[in-house]
Amino acid sequence: MAIRSFFLFILFFSSSLSPVFSLYEDQVGLMDWHQQYIGKVKQAVFSSQRAGRKRVVVSTEENVIASLDLRHGEIFWRHLLGADDVIDGIDIGLGKYVITLSSGGSILRSWNLPDGQMVWESSLQGPKHSKSFLLVPTNLKFDKDNVLVVFSNGRLHAISCIDGEVLWKKDFEAESFEVQQVIQPPGSDLIYVVGFAASYQFEMYQINAKNGELLKHESASFSSGFSGEVSLVSTETVVALDSTGSILQTISFQDGKISSQQTPISNLVEDSLGPAVIIPSSVSGIFAIKTDAVTVFIRVIGEGKLEVVEKTTHEIAVSDALSISEDQQAFALIQHASSEIHLTVKLAHDWDGNLLKESVKMDWQRGLVHKVFINNYIRTDRSYGFRVLIVMEDHSLLLLQQGEIVWSREDGLASIIDVTTSELPVERNGVSVAKVEHNLFEWLKGHMLKLKGTLMLASPEDMAAIQSMRLKSSEKSKMTRDHNGFRKLLIVLTRAGKLFALHTGDGRIVWSHLLRSLHKSEACQSPIGLNLYQWQVPHHHAMDENPSVLVVSRCGPSSDTPGVLSFVDTYTGKELSSLSLDHAVVQVIPLPYTDSTEQRLHLLINADKHAHLYPKTSEALSIFKREFLNIYWYSVEDQNGIIKGHALKCKCTGEVADEFCFDTRDLWSVVFPSESEKIVATVTRKLNEVVHTQAKVVADQDVMYKYISRNLLFVATVAPKGSGEIGSVTPEESWLVAYLIDTVTGRILHRVTHHGSQGPVHAVFSENWVVYHYFNLRAHRYEMSVIEIYDQSRADNKDVWKLVLGKHNLTSPISLFSRPEVITKSQSYFFTHSLKAIAVTSTAKGITSKQLLLGTIGDQVLALDKRFLDPRRTVNPTQAEKEEGIIPLTDSLPIIPQSYVTHALRVEGLRGIITVPAKLESTTLVFAHGVDLFFTQLAPSRTYDSLTEDFSYALLLITIVALVAAIFVTWRLSERKELQEKWR
Amino acid sequence: MKWVEVIVSFILTLSFLSFPSCGFQSDELLVDDEEFGLEGAPQHRSPEPIPTRSPPVTSPTRKRHSDLDSDSKIQFSLDHAFGDSDFSPAGTFSARLKTWSHGGQTLTKLRFSRNSFSDVEKEKFKNLLESDDFYRIRLPSNVLSPPGRDFIISSVKARCLPRESLDEHFVIHMEGVNVLAVNYGSPGSCPYPRNLKLPAKWSFSSHTVLKNSEQAPRAPVFTEEILGGENAEGEVVQPAERSFWAKYWMYLIPLGLIVMNAITQAMNMPEEQATGQVPAQGQLSAGAVQRGPSSAVRRR
């Protein structure tokens, strides 16, 4: 009995540990999460259908068109157009088609509104580049067919709404003509195309909408010229600014006759400051101009007379006009006031009366309102109600209705610039933010359910309960550090300059912070966030100090604008301090030294090649002085094709004495010949990568020593001709050269040419190997190559006697100034997919074998065992090699469908894959980001060091209890038997 | 004779290296390219034999071409700088420029003549050695129209160079007539705590290697049958026959233990036969056998 149950236990145990390579269906969502975003909304169109679900169609800066549920903000459907397929305009045609114009007005597509299927696509060509406009006139018909009017590439098209056929087209070939507006007055068969020629001539074309015939062409010249946009104040009047931005031109072209009136802004606004710009809007009769300090709303009364209706110094946003009845137009206006925003809806012709006035409390972390879109609905009391969709500075999207935020979407997360991680607080009293701890009864109940599940006794309801329990186990979303290191904070910097902390357990936003330092200011006109670095990671003071991150940003697009540093606490999201630098930041080098408060030393290199040390404390300086001579770095000048190595020289010799500034000098340079090579990729090892062992035991008890150096740089160059798209060159004039360069001495350790190959090159560097992906023009296939580099100078340490007698050089310090004795091994394989990103798993101690994570063109992440990219693979591996795990050589790398890390999901617009080691050696955390976010845990060699998630402790307990009981029973039985024996 | 030299050089090295823990440092030059030329400053040959070889022989395939191809001689100069000083001429490389029939140009038969240090330069170099600073060299990036786009700079800690004389090693990476990079340093190792050591002779022994890019191995292209035949291969390639002991040692050792145990028990048995039987189970498994005697004793 005891033996039998023991066997049962063993059997159970071994079955629970049996290898699981891929994911089971019920494990989806257990350790992974997926979030869908769309990006910053550029344009929104409300579906005006009376029946059916209310929806809004949006186009975004991430080139997404999406249909959102107006009630909850969920995505009905969405499409990500390519990176070079920028959306110019969207609209809804016939109430059931979403029309999009993209790629600079050259592609027009129609999508079915309910399900997002594409209906048709037309390609529109034209004689020259121009602004593009998409108009969907409501009542312009052509043989019972609704017509779309598209102006793009200098050509006006009328296109059938049903099948996308071009009905007629009209070219505007005049060289200097720049179109500004295309107008289709409702109820007429005319189209007006207005624009400027040679920047001082106003041109107006009147066109018959039925056949594209040019009816009238008028022009008038304005000596003062034009600047910026024009604002359409009625169907036959536009307002423009002159070239100095100080005089308003009201131009009307009623009945094809151009008449104009000039009004200096100073006549309207007394204290006008500086040049003004027109805020684009389409409210009839009213337009807005903005100077540095004030925004002025101006009404046009009759014959070009202007009147100021409001002047405000608040930040303001205006929506387009919404016609609510035959002759009434409404528009929405949003003004900021401290912690609130005021929403007013006004009628276009009646400025003083408000249709609606609401104020909504707004988190200042969302910043300013950037865009407003208005929509109306009919209230239960049959009056008009209004709802507005607003786009905030942090790219989030909110729906306001009845003075409340109905829903909000954090779409800033669609454009992540950089990611780093932070540990959670250590568990102690008062810190844990976990909501409900399970009590014992619930714990037992849960395990009984699980037990039922494993013994296949559970009913479908029980199974559902088990599944939901697993999915939202409070264990994984606690706000404290866990033993296995699965729970962390992902600190994410978005393009909007907002910092988010995401919990790895369930992907929720723990805090978000719109960086003050990334706010537009006098000194810093257009701040751009660049990178995130771990500034302080307390280990010794983990209980009483919070970790912090460093956000490096700069004030403009060019690299010589001054930089801004800000330091953010990762537990609270508070900005601890920020520094406006007086120098630019070209390069940031985190040094491997920390001071006594565990702040990491960083070296910032500016445009004049001066190095600045941060933090600016005397302690940091003394640490830095000690290592002064051992600091080397490199810089890559992509444009020139030059890589340079640098070292520190001495204190800055400027007029201002600054102890933290150092002069640098060039130590080495590698100059690629500009006519034959162009740098396309440079990759180094991850700074925090851990390598478990330097030796690699190969077949027949031989040892190879990995050449492990933190200072290796992989560089890939291609022929300048071949740097374009794939297929633009012949194999003969295209090549790819791969280099391994030592960044301390500038030595080229390995150099290899792939003839007939072309970029784009994606590469990843880890331990002593680099894997890169490129296109082979001769084979018409993508290829992946691996280079492994081994140290020969330690190769003769295999002798045991040498080790015993201490005649080995394993413990002697390595100097890169020694002549390296390395050998490299490489091999190439074909690979089916093109890649968007490549990464490698990293674990805490580096023992676990590695997997490559490939971001495929289908926006999925594929895990590929590094063993497939072993340069020692041969066609017929010997027995010893097979035992070592060498796979027989094949010409292409296998794609195993089960090894998609993202299983059935897609990370739309995949841009990067980040791997973070967990504390548990077998496991690595993977975060993939693009427009969507995806997070999961991976165990490349399976979880050999822990029990699986669904291990039933209850069954184990019961087995132990049963065993103990059996022991007692059998003991009793044997005792009784013995007694009987004795009585016999 | 050669042995004596080696021993002498070994002792010399030891005496120069003031730290004994470092062990023997091989001075052997490892020439790893077939295309090389080397020349020390001939007037000051160091006593130690420098591996000299006859002028480089181009590979036979190239020789066939060379009848058609034209050669010309070119020179380009090497500049050096001490620490952050300006560059000054230090030597000249001369080589033959080969123009291939298909239009490419390569350098062959590279020779190098090094200017010896003047007294001022010696003084500067001594300063470098004392301050453990960099000795920098530069080459033009294009040998036909120097300096080309930019100079190729390389540097090494000055303390890495002195041995007997000043030993230096150049690896010049070429792409046609362009110099991509130059790896400059000592021909051997330069162990980290760099100790101050003055050279016995103020002359250079230089080794130069020209390197051109290698071709990457092509991705293997297989036909289907190789892939299909993989299963059969396992049977075809038989592993080498191993000895009986190598195959079954893991069974033999426990068996031996059991037998030994059984023997000792059997020897004990006659004496204690009267007290009772030895549990039979104990003899079955190897693990139990190792613990067997003690537990058996305890039970009794």
Coordinates of N, CA, C and O in Angstrom, one line a residue, chain A residues 576-674:
Chain A
L576 N 12.5 64.2 -8.7 CA 13.3 64.6 -7.6 C 14.0 65.9 -7.9 O 14.0 66.8 -7.0
S577 N 14.6 66.0 -9.0 CA 15.2 67.3 -9.4 C 15.4 67.3 -10.9 O 15.3 66.3 -11.5
S578 N 15.7 68.5 -11.4 CA 16.0 68.5 -12.8 C 17.1 69.6 -13.1 O 17.2 70.5 -12.3
L579 N 17.9 69.3 -14.0 CA 19.1 70.2 -14.3 C 19.0 70.6 -15.7 O 18.9 69.8 -16.6
S580 N 19.1 71.9 -15.9 CA 19.2 72.4 -17.3 C 20.7 72.6 -17.5 O 21.3 73.4 -16.8
L581 N 21.2 71.9 -18.5 CA 22.7 71.9 -18.7 C 23.0 73.0 -19.6 O 22.2 73.5 -20.4
D582 N 24.3 73.5 -19.4 CA 24.7 74.5 -20.3 C 25.5 73.9 -21.5 O 26.1 74.6 -22.3
H583 N 25.5 72.6 -21.6 CA 26.2 72.0 -22.7 C 25.2 71.0 -23.4 O 24.2 70.6 -22.8
A584 N 25.6 70.6 -24.6 CA 24.8 69.6 -25.3 C 25.1 68.2 -24.8 O 26.1 68.0 -24.1
V585 N 24.3 67.3 -25.1 CA 24.5 65.9 -24.7 C 24.5 65.1 -26.0 O 23.5 64.9 -26.6
V586 N 25.7 64.6 -26.4 CA 25.8 63.8 -27.6 C 25.8 62.3 -27.2 O 25.3 61.5 -27.9
Q587 N 26.4 62.0 -26.1 CA 26.6 60.7 -25.7 C 26.5 60.6 -24.2 O 27.1 61.4 -23.5
V588 N 25.9 59.6 -23.7 CA 25.8 59.3 -22.2 C 26.5 58.0 -21.9 O 26.1 57.0 -22.6
I589 N 27.5 58.0 -21.1 CA 28.2 56.8 -20.7 C 28.0 56.4 -19.3 O 28.5 57.1 -18.4
P590 N 27.2 55.5 -19.0 CA 27.0 55.0 -17.6 C 28.3 54.3 -17.2 O 28.7 53.3 -17.9
L591 N 29.0 54.8 -16.2 CA 30.2 54.2 -15.8 C 30.0 53.0 -14.8 O 29.0 53.1 -14.1
P592 N 30.8 52.1 -14.7 CA 30.6 50.9 -13.8 C 30.9 51.2 -12.3 O 31.4 50.4 -11.6
Y593 N 30.8 52.5 -11.9 CA 31.2 52.8 -10.6 C 30.0 53.5 -9.9 O 29.2 54.3 -10.5
T594 N 29.8 53.3 -8.6 CA 28.8 54.0 -7.9 C 29.4 54.6 -6.7 O 30.4 54.1 -6.1
D595 N 28.7 55.7 -6.2 CA 29.3 56.3 -5.0 C 28.6 55.7 -3.7 O 27.9 54.7 -3.8
S596 N 28.8 56.3 -2.6 CA 28.4 55.6 -1.4 C 26.9 55.6 -1.3 O 26.3 54.7 -0.6
T597 N 26.2 56.5 -1.9 CA 24.7 56.4 -1.9 C 24.2 55.6 -3.1 O 23.0 55.6 -3.4
E598 N 25.1 54.9 -3.7 CA 24.8 54.0 -4.8 C 24.2 54.7 -6.0 O 23.5 54.1 -6.8
Q599 N 24.6 55.9 -6.2 CA 24.3 56.7 -7.4 C 25.4 56.3 -8.4 O 26.5 56.2 -8.1
R600 N 24.9 56.0 -9.6 CA 25.8 55.6 -10.6 C 26.5 56.8 -11.3 O 25.8 57.8 -11.5
L601 N 27.8 56.7 -11.5 CA 28.5 57.8 -12.2 C 28.2 57.8 -13.7 O 28.2 56.7 -14.3
H602 N 27.9 58.9 -14.2 CA 27.6 59.0 -15.6 C 28.6 60.0 -16.2 O 28.8 61.1 -15.6
L603 N 29.0 59.7 -17.4 CA 29.9 60.7 -18.2 C 29.1 61.2 -19.4 O 28.6 60.3 -20.2
L604 N 28.9 62.4 -19.5 CA 28.2 63.0 -20.6 C 29.1 63.7 -21.5 O 29.9 64.5 -21.1
I605 N 29.1 63.3 -22.8 CA 30.0 63.9 -23.8 C 29.2 65.0 -24.5 O 28.1 64.7 -25.0
N606 N 29.8 66.1 -24.7 CA 29.1 67.2 -25.4 C 29.6 67.3 -26.8 O 30.5 66.5 -27.2
A607 N 29.1 68.3 -27.5 CA 29.4 68.4 -29.0 C 30.9 68.8 -29.2 O 31.4 68.4 -30.2
D608 N 31.5 69.5 -28.2 CA 32.9 69.8 -28.4 C 33.8 68.7 -27.8 O 35.0 69.0 -27.5
K609 N 33.3 67.6 -27.6 CA 34.1 66.4 -27.1 C 34.7 66.7 -25.7 O 35.8 66.4 -25.4
H610 N 33.9 67.4 -24.9 CA 34.3 67.5 -23.5 C 33.5 66.5 -22.7 O 32.3 66.3 -23.0
A611 N 34.1 66.0 -21.7 CA 33.3 65.0 -20.9 C 32.9 65.7 -19.6 O 33.7 66.3 -19.0
H612 N 31.7 65.5 -19.2 CA 31.2 66.1 -18.0 C 30.8 64.9 -17.0 O 30.1 64.0 -17.5
L613 N 31.2 65.0 -15.8 CA 30.9 63.9 -14.9 C 29.7 64.3 -14.1 O 29.5 65.4 -13.6
Y614 N 28.7 63.4 -13.9 CA 27.6 63.5 -13.0 C 27.5 62.3 -12.2 O 27.8 61.2 -12.6
P615 N 27.1 62.3 -10.9 CA 26.6 63.5 -10.2 C 27.8 64.4 -9.8 O 29.0 63.9 -9.7
K616 N 27.6 65.7 -9.7 CA 28.6 66.6 -9.4 C 28.9 66.7 -7.9 O 28.5 67.6 -7.2
T617 N 29.5 65.6 -7.4 CA 29.9 65.6 -6.0 C 31.4 65.4 -5.9 O 31.9 64.8 -6.8
S618 N 31.9 65.7 -4.8 CA 33.4 65.5 -4.6 C 33.7 64.1 -4.5 O 34.7 63.6 -4.9
E619 N 32.7 63.3 -3.9 CA 33.0 61.9 -3.7 C 33.0 61.2 -5.1 O 33.9 60.4 -5.4
A620 N 32.1 61.6 -6.0 CA 32.1 61.0 -7.3 C 33.4 61.4 -8.0 O 34.0 60.5 -8.7
L621 N 33.8 62.6 -7.8 CA 35.1 63.0 -8.4 C 36.2 62.2 -8.0 O 37.1 61.8 -8.8
S622 N 36.3 61.9 -6.7 CA 37.4 61.1 -6.2 C 37.4 59.7 -6.7 O 38.4 59.1 -7.0
I623 N 36.2 59.1 -6.8 CA 36.1 57.8 -7.4 C 36.5 57.8 -8.9 O 37.3 57.0 -9.3
F624 N 36.1 58.9 -9.5 CA 36.4 59.0 -10.9 C 37.9 59.2 -11.2 O 38.5 58.6 -12.1
K625 N 38.5 59.9 -10.3 CA 40.0 60.2 -10.4 C 40.8 58.9 -10.3 O 41.8 58.7 -11.0
R626 N 40.3 58.0 -9.5 CA 40.9 56.7 -9.3 C 40.9 55.9 -10.6 O 41.9 55.2 -10.9
E627 N 39.9 56.0 -11.3 CA 39.7 55.2 -12.5 C 40.0 56.0 -13.8 O 39.6 55.6 -14.9
F628 N 40.5 57.2 -13.6 CA 40.7 58.1 -14.7 C 41.3 57.5 -15.9 O 40.9 57.7 -17.0
L629 N 42.4 56.8 -15.7 CA 43.1 56.3 -16.8 C 42.5 55.0 -17.5 O 43.0 54.6 -18.5
N630 N 41.5 54.5 -16.8 CA 40.9 53.2 -17.4 C 39.6 53.5 -18.1 O 38.8 52.5 -18.2
I631 N 39.3 54.7 -18.4 CA 38.0 55.0 -19.0 C 38.3 55.3 -20.5 O 39.0 56.2 -20.9
Y632 N 37.6 54.5 -21.3 CA 37.7 54.6 -22.7 C 36.3 54.5 -23.3 O 35.5 53.9 -22.8
W633 N 36.1 55.2 -24.4 CA 34.8 55.1 -25.1 C 35.0 55.3 -26.6 O 36.1 55.7 -27.0
Y634 N 34.0 55.1 -27.3 CA 34.1 55.3 -28.7 C 32.9 56.1 -29.2 O 31.9 56.2 -28.5
S635 N 33.1 56.6 -30.4 CA 31.9 57.4 -31.0 C 31.8 56.9 -32.5 O 32.9 56.7 -33.1
V636 N 30.6 56.9 -33.0 CA 30.4 56.5 -34.3 C 29.9 57.7 -35.1 O 28.9 58.2 -34.7
E637 N 30.5 58.0 -36.2 CA 30.0 59.1 -37.0 C 29.4 58.4 -38.3 O 30.2 58.1 -39.2
D638 N 28.1 58.1 -38.2 CA 27.5 57.4 -39.3 C 27.7 58.0 -40.7 O 27.9 57.4 -41.7
Q639 N 27.5 59.4 -40.6 CA 27.5 60.1 -41.9 C 28.9 60.0 -42.6 O 29.0 59.8 -43.8
N640 N 30.0 60.2 -41.8 CA 31.3 60.2 -42.3 C 31.9 58.8 -42.5 O 32.9 58.6 -43.2
G641 N 31.3 57.8 -41.8 CA 31.9 56.5 -41.9 C 33.1 56.4 -41.1 O 34.1 55.8 -41.5
I642 N 33.2 57.1 -39.9 CA 34.4 57.0 -39.1 C 34.0 56.6 -37.7 O 33.0 57.0 -37.1
I643 N 34.8 55.7 -37.1 CA 34.6 55.3 -35.7 C 35.9 55.7 -35.0 O 37.0 55.5 -35.5
K644 N 35.7 56.4 -33.9 CA 36.8 56.9 -33.2 C 36.8 56.4 -31.7 O 35.8 56.3 -31.1
G645 N 38.0 56.2 -31.2 CA 38.1 55.9 -29.8 C 38.7 57.0 -29.0 O 39.5 57.8 -29.5
H646 N 38.2 57.2 -27.8 CA 38.6 58.3 -27.0 C 39.0 57.9 -25.6 O 38.6 56.8 -25.1
A647 N 39.8 58.8 -25.0 CA 40.1 58.6 -23.6 C 40.2 60.0 -23.0 O 40.1 61.0 -23.7
L648 N 40.2 60.0 -21.7 CA 40.3 61.3 -21.0 C 41.7 61.9 -21.0 O 42.6 61.1 -21.0
K649 N 41.8 63.2 -21.0 CA 43.1 63.8 -21.0 C 43.3 64.5 -19.7 O 44.2 64.1 -18.9
C650 N 42.6 65.6 -19.5 CA 42.9 66.4 -18.3 C 41.7 67.3 -18.0 O 40.7 67.1 -18.7
K651 N 41.8 68.1 -17.0 CA 40.7 69.0 -16.7 C 40.5 70.0 -17.9 O 41.3 70.2 -18.7
C652 N 39.2 70.4 -18.0 CA 38.9 71.4 -19.1 C 39.8 72.6 -19.0 O 40.0 73.1 -17.9
T653 N 40.2 73.0 -20.1 CA 41.0 74.3 -20.1 C 40.2 75.4 -20.7 O 40.6 76.0 -21.7
G654 N 39.1 75.6 -20.1 CA 38.2 76.7 -20.5 C 38.5 77.9 -19.6 O 39.2 77.9 -18.7
E655 N 37.7 79.0 -19.9 CA 37.9 80.2 -19.0 C 37.2 80.0 -17.7 O 37.6 80.5 -16.7
V656 N 36.1 79.1 -17.7 CA 35.5 78.9 -16.4 C 36.0 77.6 -15.9 O 36.1 76.6 -16.5
A657 N 36.5 77.7 -14.6 CA 37.0 76.5 -14.0 C 35.9 75.5 -13.6 O 35.0 75.9 -12.9
D658 N 35.9 74.3 -14.1 CA 34.9 73.4 -13.8 C 35.6 72.0 -13.5 O 36.2 71.5 -14.4
E659 N 35.5 71.6 -12.2 CA 36.2 70.4 -11.9 C 35.6 69.2 -12.5 O 36.3 68.1 -12.6
F660 N 34.4 69.3 -12.9 CA 33.7 68.1 -13.4 C 33.8 67.9 -14.9 O 33.1 67.1 -15.5
C661 N 34.5 68.8 -15.5 CA 34.6 68.8 -17.0 C 36.0 68.4 -17.4 O 37.0 68.8 -16.7
F662 N 36.1 67.5 -18.3 CA 37.4 67.0 -18.7 C 37.6 67.1 -20.2 O 36.7 66.9 -21.0
D663 N 38.8 67.3 -20.6 CA 39.2 67.3 -22.0 C 39.4 65.8 -22.4 O 39.8 65.0 -21.6
T664 N 39.2 65.6 -23.7 CA 39.3 64.2 -24.2 C 40.3 64.2 -25.3 O 40.7 65.2 -25.8
R665 N 40.8 63.0 -25.7 CA 41.6 62.9 -26.8 C 41.3 61.7 -27.6 O 40.7 60.7 -27.1
D666 N 41.6 61.7 -28.9 CA 41.4 60.6 -29.8 C 42.5 59.6 -29.7 O 43.7 60.0 -29.7
L667 N 42.2 58.4 -29.5 CA 43.2 57.3 -29.4 C 43.3 56.6 -30.7 O 44.4 56.2 -31.0
W668 N 42.2 56.3 -31.3 CA 42.3 55.6 -32.6 C 41.2 56.0 -33.5 O 40.2 56.6 -33.0
S669 N 41.3 55.6 -34.7 CA 40.2 55.9 -35.6 C 40.2 54.8 -36.7 O 41.2 54.2 -37.0
V670 N 39.0 54.5 -37.1 CA 38.8 53.5 -38.2 C 38.0 54.3 -39.2 O 36.9 54.9 -38.9
V671 N 38.6 54.5 -40.4 CA 37.9 55.3 -41.5 C 37.5 54.3 -42.6 O 38.3 53.7 -43.2
F672 N 36.2 54.2 -42.8 CA 35.7 53.3 -43.8 C 35.7 54.1 -45.1 O 35.3 55.3 -45.2
P673 N 36.2 53.5 -46.2 CA 36.3 54.3 -47.5 C 34.9 54.6 -47.9 O 34.0 53.7 -48.0
S674 N 34.6 55.9 -48.1 CA 33.3 56.4 -48.4 C 32.7 55.8 -49.7 O 31.5 55.7 -49.9

